[in-house]
Structure formats: structure tokens, C-alpha cells
Short mmCIF file of N, CA and C in Angstrom, two decimals:
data_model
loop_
_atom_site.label_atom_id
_atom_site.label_comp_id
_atom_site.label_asym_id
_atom_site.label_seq_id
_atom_site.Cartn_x
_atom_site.Cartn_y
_atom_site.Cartn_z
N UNK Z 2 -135.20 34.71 20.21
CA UNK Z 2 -135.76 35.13 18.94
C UNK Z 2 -135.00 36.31 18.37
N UNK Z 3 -133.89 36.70 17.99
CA UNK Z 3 -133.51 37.37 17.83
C UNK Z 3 -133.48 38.40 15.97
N UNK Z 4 -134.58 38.80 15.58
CA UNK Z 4 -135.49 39.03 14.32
C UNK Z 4 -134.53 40.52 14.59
N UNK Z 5 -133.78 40.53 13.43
CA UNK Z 5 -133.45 41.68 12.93
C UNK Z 5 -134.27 42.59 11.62
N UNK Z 6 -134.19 43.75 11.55
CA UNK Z 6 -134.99 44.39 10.24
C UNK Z 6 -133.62 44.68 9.90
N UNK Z 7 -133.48 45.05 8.13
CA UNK Z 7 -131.96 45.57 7.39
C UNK Z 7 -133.13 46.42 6.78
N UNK Z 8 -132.73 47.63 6.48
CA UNK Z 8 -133.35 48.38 5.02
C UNK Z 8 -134.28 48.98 6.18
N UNK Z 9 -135.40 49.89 5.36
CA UNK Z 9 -136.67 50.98 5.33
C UNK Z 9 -137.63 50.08 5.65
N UNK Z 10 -138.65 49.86 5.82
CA UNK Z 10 -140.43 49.48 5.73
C UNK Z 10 -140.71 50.47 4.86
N UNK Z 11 -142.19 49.71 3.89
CA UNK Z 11 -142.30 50.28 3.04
C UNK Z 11 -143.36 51.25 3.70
N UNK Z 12 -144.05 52.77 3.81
CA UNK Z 12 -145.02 53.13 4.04
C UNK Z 12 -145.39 53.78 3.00
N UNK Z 13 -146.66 54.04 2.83
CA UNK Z 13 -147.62 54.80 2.32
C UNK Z 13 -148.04 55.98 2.92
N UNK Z 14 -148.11 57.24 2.77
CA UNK Z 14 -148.57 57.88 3.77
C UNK Z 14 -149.77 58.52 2.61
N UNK Z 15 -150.74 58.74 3.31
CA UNK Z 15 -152.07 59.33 2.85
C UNK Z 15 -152.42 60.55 3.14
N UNK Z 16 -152.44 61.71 2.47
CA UNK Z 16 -153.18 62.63 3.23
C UNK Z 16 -153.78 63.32 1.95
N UNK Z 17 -154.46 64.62 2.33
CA UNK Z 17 -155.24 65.61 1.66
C UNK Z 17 -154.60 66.42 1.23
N UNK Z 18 -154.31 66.81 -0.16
CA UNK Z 18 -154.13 67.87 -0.67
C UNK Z 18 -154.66 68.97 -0.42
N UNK Z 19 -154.61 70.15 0.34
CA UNK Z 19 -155.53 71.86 0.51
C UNK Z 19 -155.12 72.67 -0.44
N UNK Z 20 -155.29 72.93 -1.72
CA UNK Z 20 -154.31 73.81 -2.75
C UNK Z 20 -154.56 75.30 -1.38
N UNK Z 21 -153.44 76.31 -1.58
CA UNK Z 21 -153.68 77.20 -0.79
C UNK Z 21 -154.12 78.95 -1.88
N UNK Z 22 -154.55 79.55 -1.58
CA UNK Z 22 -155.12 80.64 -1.87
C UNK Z 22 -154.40 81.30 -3.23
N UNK Z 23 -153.32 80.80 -3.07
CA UNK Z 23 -152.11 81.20 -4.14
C UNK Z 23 -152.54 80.34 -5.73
N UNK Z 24 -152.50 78.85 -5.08
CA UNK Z 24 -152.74 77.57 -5.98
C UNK Z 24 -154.25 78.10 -6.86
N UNK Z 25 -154.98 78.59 -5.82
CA UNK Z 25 -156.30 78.69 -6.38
C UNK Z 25 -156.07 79.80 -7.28
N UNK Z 26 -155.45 80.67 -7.73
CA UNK Z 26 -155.33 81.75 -8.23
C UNK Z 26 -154.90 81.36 -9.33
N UNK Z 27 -153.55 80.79 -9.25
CA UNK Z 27 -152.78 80.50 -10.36
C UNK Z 27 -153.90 79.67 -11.12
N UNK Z 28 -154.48 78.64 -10.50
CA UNK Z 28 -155.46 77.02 -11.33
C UNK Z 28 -156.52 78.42 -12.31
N UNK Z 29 -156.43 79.75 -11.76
CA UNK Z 29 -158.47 80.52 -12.22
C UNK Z 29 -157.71 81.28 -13.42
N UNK Z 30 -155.74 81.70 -13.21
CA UNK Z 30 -155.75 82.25 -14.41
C UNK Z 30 -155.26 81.32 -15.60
N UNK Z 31 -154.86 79.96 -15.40
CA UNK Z 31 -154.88 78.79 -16.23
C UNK Z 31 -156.27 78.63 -16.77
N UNK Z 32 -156.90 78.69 -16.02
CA UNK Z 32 -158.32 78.62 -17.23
C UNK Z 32 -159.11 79.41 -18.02
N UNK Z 33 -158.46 80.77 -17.06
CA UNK Z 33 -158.80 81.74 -18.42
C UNK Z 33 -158.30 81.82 -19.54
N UNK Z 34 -156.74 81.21 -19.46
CA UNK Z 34 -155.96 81.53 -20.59
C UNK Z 34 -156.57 80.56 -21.48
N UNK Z 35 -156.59 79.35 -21.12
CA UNK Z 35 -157.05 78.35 -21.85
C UNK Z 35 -158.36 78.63 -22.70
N UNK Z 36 -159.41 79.41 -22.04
CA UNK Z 36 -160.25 79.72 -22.48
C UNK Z 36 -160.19 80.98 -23.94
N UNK Z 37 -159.30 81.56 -23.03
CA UNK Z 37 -158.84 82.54 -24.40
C UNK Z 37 -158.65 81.89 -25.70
N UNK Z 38 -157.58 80.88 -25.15
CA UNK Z 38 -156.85 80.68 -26.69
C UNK Z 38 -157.93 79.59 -27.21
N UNK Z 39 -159.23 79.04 -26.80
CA UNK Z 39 -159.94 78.65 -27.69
C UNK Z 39 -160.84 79.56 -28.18
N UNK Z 40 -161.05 80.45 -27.83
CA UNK Z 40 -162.06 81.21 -28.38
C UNK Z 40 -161.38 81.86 -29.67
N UNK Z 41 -160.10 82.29 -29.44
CA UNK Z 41 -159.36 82.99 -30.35
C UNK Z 41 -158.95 81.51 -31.43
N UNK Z 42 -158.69 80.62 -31.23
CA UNK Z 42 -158.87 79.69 -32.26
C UNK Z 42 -159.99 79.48 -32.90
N UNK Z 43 -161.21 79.42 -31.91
CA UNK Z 43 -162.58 79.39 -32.70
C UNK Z 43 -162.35 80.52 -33.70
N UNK Z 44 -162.43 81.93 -33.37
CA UNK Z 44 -162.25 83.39 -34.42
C UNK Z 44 -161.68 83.13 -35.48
N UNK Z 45 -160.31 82.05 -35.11
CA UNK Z 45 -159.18 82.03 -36.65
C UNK Z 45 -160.18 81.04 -37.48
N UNK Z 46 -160.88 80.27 -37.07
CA UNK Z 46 -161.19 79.15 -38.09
C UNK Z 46 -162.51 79.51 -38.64
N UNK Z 47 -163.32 80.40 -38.11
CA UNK Z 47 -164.74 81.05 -38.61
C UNK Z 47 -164.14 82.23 -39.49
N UNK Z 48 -163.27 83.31 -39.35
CA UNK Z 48 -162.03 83.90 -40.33
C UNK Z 48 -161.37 83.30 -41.35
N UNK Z 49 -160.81 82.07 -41.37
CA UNK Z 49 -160.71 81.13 -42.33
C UNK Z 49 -161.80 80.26 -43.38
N UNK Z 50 -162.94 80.36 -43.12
CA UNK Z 50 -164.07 79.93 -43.54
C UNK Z 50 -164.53 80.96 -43.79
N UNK Z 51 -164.84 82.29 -43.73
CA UNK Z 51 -165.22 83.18 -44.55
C UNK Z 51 -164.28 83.66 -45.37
N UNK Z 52 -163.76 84.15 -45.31
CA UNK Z 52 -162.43 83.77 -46.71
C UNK Z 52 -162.76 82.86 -47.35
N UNK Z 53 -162.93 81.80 -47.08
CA UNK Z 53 -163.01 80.45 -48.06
C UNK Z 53 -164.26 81.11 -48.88
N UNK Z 54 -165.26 81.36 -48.21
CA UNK Z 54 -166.48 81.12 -48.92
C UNK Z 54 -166.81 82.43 -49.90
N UNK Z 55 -165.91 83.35 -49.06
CA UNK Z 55 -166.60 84.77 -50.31
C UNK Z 55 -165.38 85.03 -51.57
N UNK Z 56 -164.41 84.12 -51.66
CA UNK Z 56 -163.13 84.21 -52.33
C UNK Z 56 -163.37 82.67 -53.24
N UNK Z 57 -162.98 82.88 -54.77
CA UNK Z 57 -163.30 82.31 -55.94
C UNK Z 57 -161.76 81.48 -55.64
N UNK Z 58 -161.69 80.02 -55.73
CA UNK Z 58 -160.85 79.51 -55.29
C UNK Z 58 -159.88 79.10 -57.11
N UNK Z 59 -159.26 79.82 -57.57
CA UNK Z 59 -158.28 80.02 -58.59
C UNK Z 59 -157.32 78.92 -59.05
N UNK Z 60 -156.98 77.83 -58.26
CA UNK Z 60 -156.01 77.39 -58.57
C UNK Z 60 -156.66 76.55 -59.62
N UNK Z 61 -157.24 76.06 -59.56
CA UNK Z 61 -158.09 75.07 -61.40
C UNK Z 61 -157.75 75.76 -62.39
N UNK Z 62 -157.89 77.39 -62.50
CA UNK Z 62 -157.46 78.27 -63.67
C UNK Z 62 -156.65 78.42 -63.64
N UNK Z 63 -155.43 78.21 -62.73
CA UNK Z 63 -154.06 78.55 -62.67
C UNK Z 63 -153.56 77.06 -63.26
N UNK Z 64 -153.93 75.94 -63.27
CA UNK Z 64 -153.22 74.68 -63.62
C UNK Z 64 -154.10 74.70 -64.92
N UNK Z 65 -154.78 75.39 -65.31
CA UNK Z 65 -155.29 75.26 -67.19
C UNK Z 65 -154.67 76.09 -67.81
N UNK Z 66 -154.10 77.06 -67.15
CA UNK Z 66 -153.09 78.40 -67.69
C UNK Z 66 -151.71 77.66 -67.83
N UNK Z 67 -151.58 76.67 -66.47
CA UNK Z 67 -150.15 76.51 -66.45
C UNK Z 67 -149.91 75.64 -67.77
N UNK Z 68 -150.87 74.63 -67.81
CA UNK Z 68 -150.65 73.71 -68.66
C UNK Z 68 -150.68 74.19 -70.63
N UNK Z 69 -151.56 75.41 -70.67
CA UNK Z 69 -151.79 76.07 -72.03
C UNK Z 69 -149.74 76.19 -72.28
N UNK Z 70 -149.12 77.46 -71.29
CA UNK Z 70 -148.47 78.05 -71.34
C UNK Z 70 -147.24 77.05 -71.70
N UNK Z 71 -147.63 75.85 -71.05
CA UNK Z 71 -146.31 75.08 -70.84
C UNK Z 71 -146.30 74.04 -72.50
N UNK Z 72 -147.56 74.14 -73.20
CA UNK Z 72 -147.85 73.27 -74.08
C UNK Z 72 -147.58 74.45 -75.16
N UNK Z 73 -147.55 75.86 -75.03
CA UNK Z 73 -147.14 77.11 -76.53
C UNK Z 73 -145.26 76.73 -75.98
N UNK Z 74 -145.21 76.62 -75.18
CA UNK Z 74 -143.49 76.32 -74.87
C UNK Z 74 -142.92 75.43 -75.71
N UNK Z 75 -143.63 74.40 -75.40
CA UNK Z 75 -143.31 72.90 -76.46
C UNK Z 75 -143.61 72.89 -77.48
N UNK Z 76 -144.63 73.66 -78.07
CA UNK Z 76 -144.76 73.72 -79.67
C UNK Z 76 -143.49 74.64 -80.28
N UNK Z 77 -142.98 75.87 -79.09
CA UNK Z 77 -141.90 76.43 -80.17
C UNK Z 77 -140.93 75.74 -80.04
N UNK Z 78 -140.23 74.71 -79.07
CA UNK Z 78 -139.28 73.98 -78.77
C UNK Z 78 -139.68 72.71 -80.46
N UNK Z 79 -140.63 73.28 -80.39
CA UNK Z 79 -140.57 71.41 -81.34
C UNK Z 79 -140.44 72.65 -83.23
N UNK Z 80 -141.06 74.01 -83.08
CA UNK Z 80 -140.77 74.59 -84.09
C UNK Z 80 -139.21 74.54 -84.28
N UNK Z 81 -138.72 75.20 -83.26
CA UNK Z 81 -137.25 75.98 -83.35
C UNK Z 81 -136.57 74.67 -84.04
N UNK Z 82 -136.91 72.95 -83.72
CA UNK Z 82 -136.02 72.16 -83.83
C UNK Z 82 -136.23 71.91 -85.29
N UNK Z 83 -137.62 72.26 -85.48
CA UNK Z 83 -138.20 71.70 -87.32
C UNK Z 83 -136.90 72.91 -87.92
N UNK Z 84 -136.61 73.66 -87.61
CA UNK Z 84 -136.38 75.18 -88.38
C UNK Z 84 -134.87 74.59 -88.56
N UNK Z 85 -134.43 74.05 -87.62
CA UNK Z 85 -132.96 73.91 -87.44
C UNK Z 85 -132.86 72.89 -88.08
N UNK Z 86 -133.46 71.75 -88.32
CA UNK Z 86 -133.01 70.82 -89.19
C UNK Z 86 -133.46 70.98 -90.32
N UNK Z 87 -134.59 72.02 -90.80
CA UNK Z 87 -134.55 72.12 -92.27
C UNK Z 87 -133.35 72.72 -92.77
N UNK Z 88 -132.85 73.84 -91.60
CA UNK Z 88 -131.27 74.73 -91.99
C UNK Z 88 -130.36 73.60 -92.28
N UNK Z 89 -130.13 73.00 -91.62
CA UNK Z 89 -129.53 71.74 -91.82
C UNK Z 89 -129.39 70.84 -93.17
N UNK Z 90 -130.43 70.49 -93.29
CA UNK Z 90 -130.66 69.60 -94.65
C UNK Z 90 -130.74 70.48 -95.97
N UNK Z 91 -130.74 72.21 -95.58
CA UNK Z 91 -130.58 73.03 -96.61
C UNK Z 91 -129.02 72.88 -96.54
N UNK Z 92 -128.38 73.32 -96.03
CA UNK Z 92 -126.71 73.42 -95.83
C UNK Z 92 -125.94 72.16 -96.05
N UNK Z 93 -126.67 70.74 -96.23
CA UNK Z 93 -126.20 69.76 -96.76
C UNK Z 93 -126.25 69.89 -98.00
N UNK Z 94 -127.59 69.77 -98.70
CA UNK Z 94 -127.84 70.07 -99.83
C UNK Z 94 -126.77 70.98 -100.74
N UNK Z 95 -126.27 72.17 -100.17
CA UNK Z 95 -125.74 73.54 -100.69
C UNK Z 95 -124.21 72.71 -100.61
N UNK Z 96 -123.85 72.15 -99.73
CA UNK Z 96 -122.59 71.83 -99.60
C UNK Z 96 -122.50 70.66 -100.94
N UNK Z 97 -123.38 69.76 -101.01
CA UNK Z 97 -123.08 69.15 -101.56
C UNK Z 97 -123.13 69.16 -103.16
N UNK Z 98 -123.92 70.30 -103.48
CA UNK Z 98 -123.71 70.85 -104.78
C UNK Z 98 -122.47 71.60 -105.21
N UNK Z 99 -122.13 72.22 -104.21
CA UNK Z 99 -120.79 72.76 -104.45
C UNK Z 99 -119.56 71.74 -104.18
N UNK Z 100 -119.75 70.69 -103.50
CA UNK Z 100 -119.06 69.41 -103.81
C UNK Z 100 -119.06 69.15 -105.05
N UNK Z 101 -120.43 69.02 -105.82
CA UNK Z 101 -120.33 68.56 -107.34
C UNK Z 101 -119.72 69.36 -108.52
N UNK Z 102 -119.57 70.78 -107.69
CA UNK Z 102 -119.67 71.80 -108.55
C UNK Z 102 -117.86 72.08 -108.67
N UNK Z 103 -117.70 71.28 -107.46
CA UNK Z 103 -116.06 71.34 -107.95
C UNK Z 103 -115.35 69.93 -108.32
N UNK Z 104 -115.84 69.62 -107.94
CA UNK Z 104 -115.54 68.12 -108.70
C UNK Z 104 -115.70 68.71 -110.24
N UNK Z 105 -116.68 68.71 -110.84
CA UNK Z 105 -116.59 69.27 -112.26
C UNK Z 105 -115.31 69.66 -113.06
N UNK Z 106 -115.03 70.90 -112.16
CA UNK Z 106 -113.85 71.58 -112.12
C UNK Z 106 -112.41 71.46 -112.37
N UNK Z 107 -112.53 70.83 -111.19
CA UNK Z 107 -111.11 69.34 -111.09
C UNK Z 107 -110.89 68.50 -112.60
N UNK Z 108 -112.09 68.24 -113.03
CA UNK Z 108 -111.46 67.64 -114.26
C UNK Z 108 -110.57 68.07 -115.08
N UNK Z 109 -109.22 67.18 -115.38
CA UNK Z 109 -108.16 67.56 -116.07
C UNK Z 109 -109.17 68.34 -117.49
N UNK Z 110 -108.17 69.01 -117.91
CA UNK Z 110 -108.80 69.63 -118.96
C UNK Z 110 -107.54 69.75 -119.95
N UNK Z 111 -107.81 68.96 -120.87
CA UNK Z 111 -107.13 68.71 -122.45
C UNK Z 111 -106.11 69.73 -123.00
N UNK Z 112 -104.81 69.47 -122.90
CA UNK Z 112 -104.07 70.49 -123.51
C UNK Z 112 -103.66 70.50 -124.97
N UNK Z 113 -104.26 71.75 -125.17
CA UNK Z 113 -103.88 71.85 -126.87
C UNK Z 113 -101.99 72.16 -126.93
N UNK Z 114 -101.78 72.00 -127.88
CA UNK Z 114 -100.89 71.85 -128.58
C UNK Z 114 -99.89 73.06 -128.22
N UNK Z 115 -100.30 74.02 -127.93
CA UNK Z 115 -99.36 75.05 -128.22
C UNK Z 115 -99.18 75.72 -126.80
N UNK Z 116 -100.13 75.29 -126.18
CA UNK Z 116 -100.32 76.01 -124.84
C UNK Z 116 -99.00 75.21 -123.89
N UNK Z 117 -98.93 76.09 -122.95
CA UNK Z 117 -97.29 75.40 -121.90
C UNK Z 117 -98.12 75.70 -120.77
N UNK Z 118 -97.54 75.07 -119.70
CA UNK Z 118 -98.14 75.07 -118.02
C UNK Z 118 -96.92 75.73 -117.50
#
């Protein structure tokens, strides 16, 4: 019968964890800390909620301000442009009278008799 094994057997070994005196120390100041930082989170969020509640929350009047401010903006944007094209259609106007006004001008004008150029 000659039954060879190749490789390991698999074992399991079982035993008890004893944390030792050290382990226990370290596990008591892990839970204090833990404990800390919820309590001190509880503080921030009861701190955050009174704030909330004794403080007039502004931003509604700040977006009716924004929107006033932003709508006197656009009325002078839409003035400045009325202003500029009435300058405009004045300075056409002006040009073009003085277009007519020399045209006029230009007309040959009749030589009498005695006069020389």
C-alpha cells in the first residue's frame, strides 16, 4: 500500500482569544473617545439648531433685492440703448440735411456776362 501525502493537511486550529490587561485598556479608551465625539457632535447639531431658530433666515430678501437690483440694471441698459439710438437717428437726420444743404450749393450757378472764372 504504498499512500503517499504531497502538500500541507488542511487544519483549523481553535482557540480562545484572552485580550490581555493592555488590550483591555486600549478597547476602555476607544470608547471613551467614541463617546466623546458623539456627544460633541450631539452639542454641534443642538448649536446649529439654535442658531437656526433665533436667527431670521434672509436669503428670500436677498433674492427679492437681487432680482429688484438686477431688473434697475436692465432698465438703464435698455435706457442707455433708447438714448443712443435716438443720438443716432438725430445725427442721421443732421447729416442728411447738410447733405441737402450742399447739394443746393453745388448747383452750377449762371454766369453773367461780364464776370470771368
Amino acid at each position: 500500500m504504498k499512500f503517499s501525502v504531497v502538500g500541507l493537511p488542511h487544519y483549523t486550529i481553535w482557540h480562545l482569544y484572552e485580550p490581555s490587561v493592555d488590550d483591555i485598556r486600549h478597547m476602555e479608551e476607544m470608547e471613551k473617545e467614541r463617546k466623546a465625539k458623539e456627544a460633541e457632535e450631539e452639542a454641534k447639531k443642538a448649536k446649529e439648531n439654535k442658531i437656526k431658530e433665533n436667527f431670521d433666515e434672509k436669503k428670500s430678501d436677498w433674492e427679492k433685492e437681487k432680482a429688484a437690483v438686477q431688473d434697475m440694471v436692465q432698465q438703464a441698459k435698455n435706457e442707455e440703448k433708447a438714448a443712443a439710438e435716438k443720438a443716432r437717428q438725430q445725427e442721421a437726420a443732421a447729416k442728411q440735411e447738410s447733405n441737402q444743404a450742399d447739394t443746393k450749393e453745388d448747383k452750377p450757378v449762371e454766369k453773367k456776362e461780364g464776370e470771368q472764372s
